[in-house]
PDB file of C-alpha atoms in Angstrom:
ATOM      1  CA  UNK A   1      35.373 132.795  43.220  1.00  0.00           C
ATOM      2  CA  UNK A   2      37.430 131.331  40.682  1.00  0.00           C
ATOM      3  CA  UNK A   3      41.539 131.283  41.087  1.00  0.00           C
ATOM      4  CA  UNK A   4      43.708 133.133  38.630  1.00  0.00           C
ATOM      5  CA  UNK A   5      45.096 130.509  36.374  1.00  0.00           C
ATOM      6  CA  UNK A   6      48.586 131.957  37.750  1.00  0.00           C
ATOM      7  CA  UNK A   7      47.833 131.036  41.458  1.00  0.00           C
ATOM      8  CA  UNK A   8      49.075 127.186  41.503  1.00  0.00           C
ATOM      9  CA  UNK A   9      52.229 128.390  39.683  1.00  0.00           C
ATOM     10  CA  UNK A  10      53.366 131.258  42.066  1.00  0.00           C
ATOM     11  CA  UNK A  11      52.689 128.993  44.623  1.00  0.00           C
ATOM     12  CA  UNK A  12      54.635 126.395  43.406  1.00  0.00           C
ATOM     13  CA  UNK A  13      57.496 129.416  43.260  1.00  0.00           C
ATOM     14  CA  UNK A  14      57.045 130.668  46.494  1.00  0.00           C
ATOM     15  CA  UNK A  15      57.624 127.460  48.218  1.00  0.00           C
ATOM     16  CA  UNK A  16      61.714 128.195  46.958  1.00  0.00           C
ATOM     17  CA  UNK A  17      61.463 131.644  48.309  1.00  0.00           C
ATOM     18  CA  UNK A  18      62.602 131.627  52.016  1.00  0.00           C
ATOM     19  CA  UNK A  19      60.993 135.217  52.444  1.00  0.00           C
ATOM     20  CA  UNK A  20      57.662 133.869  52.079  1.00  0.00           C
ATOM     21  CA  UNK A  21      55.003 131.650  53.742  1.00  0.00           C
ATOM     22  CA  UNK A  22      55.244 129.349  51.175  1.00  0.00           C
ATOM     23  CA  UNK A  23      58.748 128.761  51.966  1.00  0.00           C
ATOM     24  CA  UNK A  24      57.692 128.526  55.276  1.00  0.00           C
ATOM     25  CA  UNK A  25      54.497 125.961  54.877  1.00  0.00           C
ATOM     26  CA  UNK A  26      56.665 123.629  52.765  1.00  0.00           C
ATOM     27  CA  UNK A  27      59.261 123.023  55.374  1.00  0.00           C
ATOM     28  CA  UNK A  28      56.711 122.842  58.029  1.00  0.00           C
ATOM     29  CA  UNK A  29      55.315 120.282  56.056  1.00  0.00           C
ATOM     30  CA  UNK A  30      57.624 118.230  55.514  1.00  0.00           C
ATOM     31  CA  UNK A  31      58.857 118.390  58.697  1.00  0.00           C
ATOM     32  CA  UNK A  32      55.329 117.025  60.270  1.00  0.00           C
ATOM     33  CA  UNK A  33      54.908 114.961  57.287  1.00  0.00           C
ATOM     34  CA  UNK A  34      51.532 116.882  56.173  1.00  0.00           C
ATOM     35  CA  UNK A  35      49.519 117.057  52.699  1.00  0.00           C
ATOM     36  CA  UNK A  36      48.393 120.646  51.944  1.00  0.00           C
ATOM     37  CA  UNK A  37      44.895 119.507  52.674  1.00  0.00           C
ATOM     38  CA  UNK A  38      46.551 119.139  56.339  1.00  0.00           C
ATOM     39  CA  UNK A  39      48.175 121.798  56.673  1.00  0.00           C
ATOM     40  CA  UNK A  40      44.793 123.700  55.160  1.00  0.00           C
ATOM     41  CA  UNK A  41      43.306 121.908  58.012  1.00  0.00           C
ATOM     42  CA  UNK A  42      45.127 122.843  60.786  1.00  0.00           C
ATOM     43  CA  UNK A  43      44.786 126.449  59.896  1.00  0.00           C
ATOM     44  CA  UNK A  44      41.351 125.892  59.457  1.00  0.00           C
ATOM     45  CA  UNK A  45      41.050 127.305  56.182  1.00  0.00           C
ATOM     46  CA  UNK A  46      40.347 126.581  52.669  1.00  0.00           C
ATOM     47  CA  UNK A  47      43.462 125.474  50.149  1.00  0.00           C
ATOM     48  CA  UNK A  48      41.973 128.598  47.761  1.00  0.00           C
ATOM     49  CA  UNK A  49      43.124 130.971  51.426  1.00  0.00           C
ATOM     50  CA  UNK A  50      46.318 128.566  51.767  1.00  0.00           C
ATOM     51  CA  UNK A  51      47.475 129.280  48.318  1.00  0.00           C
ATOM     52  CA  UNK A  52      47.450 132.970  48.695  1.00  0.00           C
ATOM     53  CA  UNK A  53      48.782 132.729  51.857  1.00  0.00           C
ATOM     54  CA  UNK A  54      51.666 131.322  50.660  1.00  0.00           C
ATOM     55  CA  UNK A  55      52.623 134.694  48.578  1.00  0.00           C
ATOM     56  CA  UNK A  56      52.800 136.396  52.084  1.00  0.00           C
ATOM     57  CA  UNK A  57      55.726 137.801  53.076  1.00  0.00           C
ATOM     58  CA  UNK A  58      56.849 135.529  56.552  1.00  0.00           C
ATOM     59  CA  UNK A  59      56.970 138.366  59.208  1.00  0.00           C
ATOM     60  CA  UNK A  60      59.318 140.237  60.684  1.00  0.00           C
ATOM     61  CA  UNK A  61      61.207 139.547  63.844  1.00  0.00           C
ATOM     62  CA  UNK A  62      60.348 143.620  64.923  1.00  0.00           C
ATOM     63  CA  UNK A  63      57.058 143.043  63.704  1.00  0.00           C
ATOM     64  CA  UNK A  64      55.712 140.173  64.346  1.00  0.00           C
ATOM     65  CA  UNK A  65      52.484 140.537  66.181  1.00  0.00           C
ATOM     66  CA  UNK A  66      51.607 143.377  64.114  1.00  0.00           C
ATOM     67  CA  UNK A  67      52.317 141.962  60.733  1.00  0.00           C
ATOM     68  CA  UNK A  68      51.080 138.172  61.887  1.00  0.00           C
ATOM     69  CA  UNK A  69      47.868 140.191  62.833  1.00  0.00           C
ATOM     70  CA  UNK A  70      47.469 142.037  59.042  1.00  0.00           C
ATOM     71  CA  UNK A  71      47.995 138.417  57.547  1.00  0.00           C
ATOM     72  CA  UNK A  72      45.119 137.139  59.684  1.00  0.00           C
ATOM     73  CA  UNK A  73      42.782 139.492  59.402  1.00  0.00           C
ATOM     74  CA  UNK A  74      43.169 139.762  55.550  1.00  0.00           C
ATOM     75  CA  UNK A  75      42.708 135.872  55.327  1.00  0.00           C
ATOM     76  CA  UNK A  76      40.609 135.556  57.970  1.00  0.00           C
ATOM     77  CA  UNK A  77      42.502 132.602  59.888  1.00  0.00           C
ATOM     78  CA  UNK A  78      43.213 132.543  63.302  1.00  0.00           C
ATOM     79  CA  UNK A  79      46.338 133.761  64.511  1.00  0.00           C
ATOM     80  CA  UNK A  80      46.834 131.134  66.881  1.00  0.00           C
ATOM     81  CA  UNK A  81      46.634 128.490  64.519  1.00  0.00           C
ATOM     82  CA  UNK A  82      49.212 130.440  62.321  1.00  0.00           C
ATOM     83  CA  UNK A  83      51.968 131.485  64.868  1.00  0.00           C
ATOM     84  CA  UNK A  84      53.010 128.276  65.878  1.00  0.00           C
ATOM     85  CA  UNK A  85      53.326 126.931  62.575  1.00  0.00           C
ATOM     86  CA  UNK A  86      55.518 130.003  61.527  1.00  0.00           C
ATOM     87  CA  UNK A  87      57.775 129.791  64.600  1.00  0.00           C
ATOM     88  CA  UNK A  88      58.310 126.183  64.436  1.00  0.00           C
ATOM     89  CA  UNK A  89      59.318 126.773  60.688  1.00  0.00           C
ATOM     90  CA  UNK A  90      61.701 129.758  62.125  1.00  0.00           C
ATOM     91  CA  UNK A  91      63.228 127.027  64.444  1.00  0.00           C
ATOM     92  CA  UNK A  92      63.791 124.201  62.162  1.00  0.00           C
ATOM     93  CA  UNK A  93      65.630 126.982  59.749  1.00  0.00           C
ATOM     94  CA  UNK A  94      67.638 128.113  62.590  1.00  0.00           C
ATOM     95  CA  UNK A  95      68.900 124.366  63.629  1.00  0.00           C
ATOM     96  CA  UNK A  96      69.235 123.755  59.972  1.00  0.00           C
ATOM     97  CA  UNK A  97      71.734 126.413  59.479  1.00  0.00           C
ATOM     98  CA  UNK A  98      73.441 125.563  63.180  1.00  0.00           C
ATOM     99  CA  UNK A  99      73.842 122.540  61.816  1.00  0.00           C
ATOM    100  CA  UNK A 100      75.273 122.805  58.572  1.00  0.00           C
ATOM    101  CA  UNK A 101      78.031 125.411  60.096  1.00  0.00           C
ATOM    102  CA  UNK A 102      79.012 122.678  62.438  1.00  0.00           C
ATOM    103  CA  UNK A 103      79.391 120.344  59.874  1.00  0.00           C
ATOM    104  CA  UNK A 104      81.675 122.475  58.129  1.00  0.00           C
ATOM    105  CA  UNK A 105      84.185 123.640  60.915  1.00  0.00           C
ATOM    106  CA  UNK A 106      84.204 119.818  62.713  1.00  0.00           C
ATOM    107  CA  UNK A 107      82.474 117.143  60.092  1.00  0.00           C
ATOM    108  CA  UNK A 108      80.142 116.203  62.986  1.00  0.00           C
ATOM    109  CA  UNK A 109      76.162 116.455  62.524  1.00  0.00           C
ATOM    110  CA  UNK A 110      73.833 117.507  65.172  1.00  0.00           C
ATOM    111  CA  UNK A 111      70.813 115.562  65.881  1.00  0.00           C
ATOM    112  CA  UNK A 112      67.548 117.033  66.803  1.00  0.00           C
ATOM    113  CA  UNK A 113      66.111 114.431  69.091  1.00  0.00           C
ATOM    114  CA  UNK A 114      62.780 115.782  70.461  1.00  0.00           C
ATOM    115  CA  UNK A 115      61.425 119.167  71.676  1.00  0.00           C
ATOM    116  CA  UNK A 116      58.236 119.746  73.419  1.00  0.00           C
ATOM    117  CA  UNK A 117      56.478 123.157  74.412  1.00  0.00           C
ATOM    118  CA  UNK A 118      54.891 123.605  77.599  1.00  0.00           C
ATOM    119  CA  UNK A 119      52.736 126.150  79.459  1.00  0.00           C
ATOM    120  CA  UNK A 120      53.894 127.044  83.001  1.00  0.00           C
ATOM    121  CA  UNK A 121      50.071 126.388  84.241  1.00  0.00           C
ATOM    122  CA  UNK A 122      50.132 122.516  82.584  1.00  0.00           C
ATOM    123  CA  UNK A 123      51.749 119.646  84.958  1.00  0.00           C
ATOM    124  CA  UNK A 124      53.540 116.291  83.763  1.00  0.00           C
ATOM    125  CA  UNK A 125      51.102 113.569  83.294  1.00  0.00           C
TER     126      UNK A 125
END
């Protein structure tokens, strides 16, 4: 299927609009240093499926299972790929805007140094 000559532009717009996944995939991006084709990747989808996706509106807080789970299915990607990209994304925003409001009331930045997830049932190596 061919794209809609419109497609690469309102993606290029969504990535400035923090209500959608575009918004979302561009910081995450950055933040891991990742070419679309990476990102495409890691979803384990085509860039065609990433470029729509990014016109998604991110999900709700009250709704997340339930509206990750409509995203999914319509784009056929797998939901566990997709979470922990959009919650990473929903904790780099939130340190982000911790951060700035510290700067302002105290001039002092914080500094992210490292964060690592880990399942109860995995042990340190």
């Amino acid at each position: 299927m061919t794209q809609p000559s419109w497609l690469k532009a309102a993606v290029r717009r969504s990535a400035d609009e923090d209500w959608t996944l575009g918004f979302i995939f561009k910081r995450y991006r950055q933040f891991k240093n990742k070419s679309s084709e990476e990102l495409a990747e890691e979803l384990g989808c085509s860039l065609e499926t990433l470029d729509w996706l990014s016109l998604c509106r991110v999900p709700s807080e009250e709704r997340f299972a339930e509206e990750l789970s409509v995203i999914t299915q319509r784009f056929n990607v797998d939901p566990n790929r997709l979470a922990p990209v959009l919650l990473l994304a929903k904790i780099l925003r939130t340190v982000s805007e911790e951060s700035d409001g510290e700067e302002r009331s105290n001039g002092s930045s914080i500094k992210l140094l490292a964060a690592r997830d880990r399942s109860p049932d995995k042990k340190d190596s």
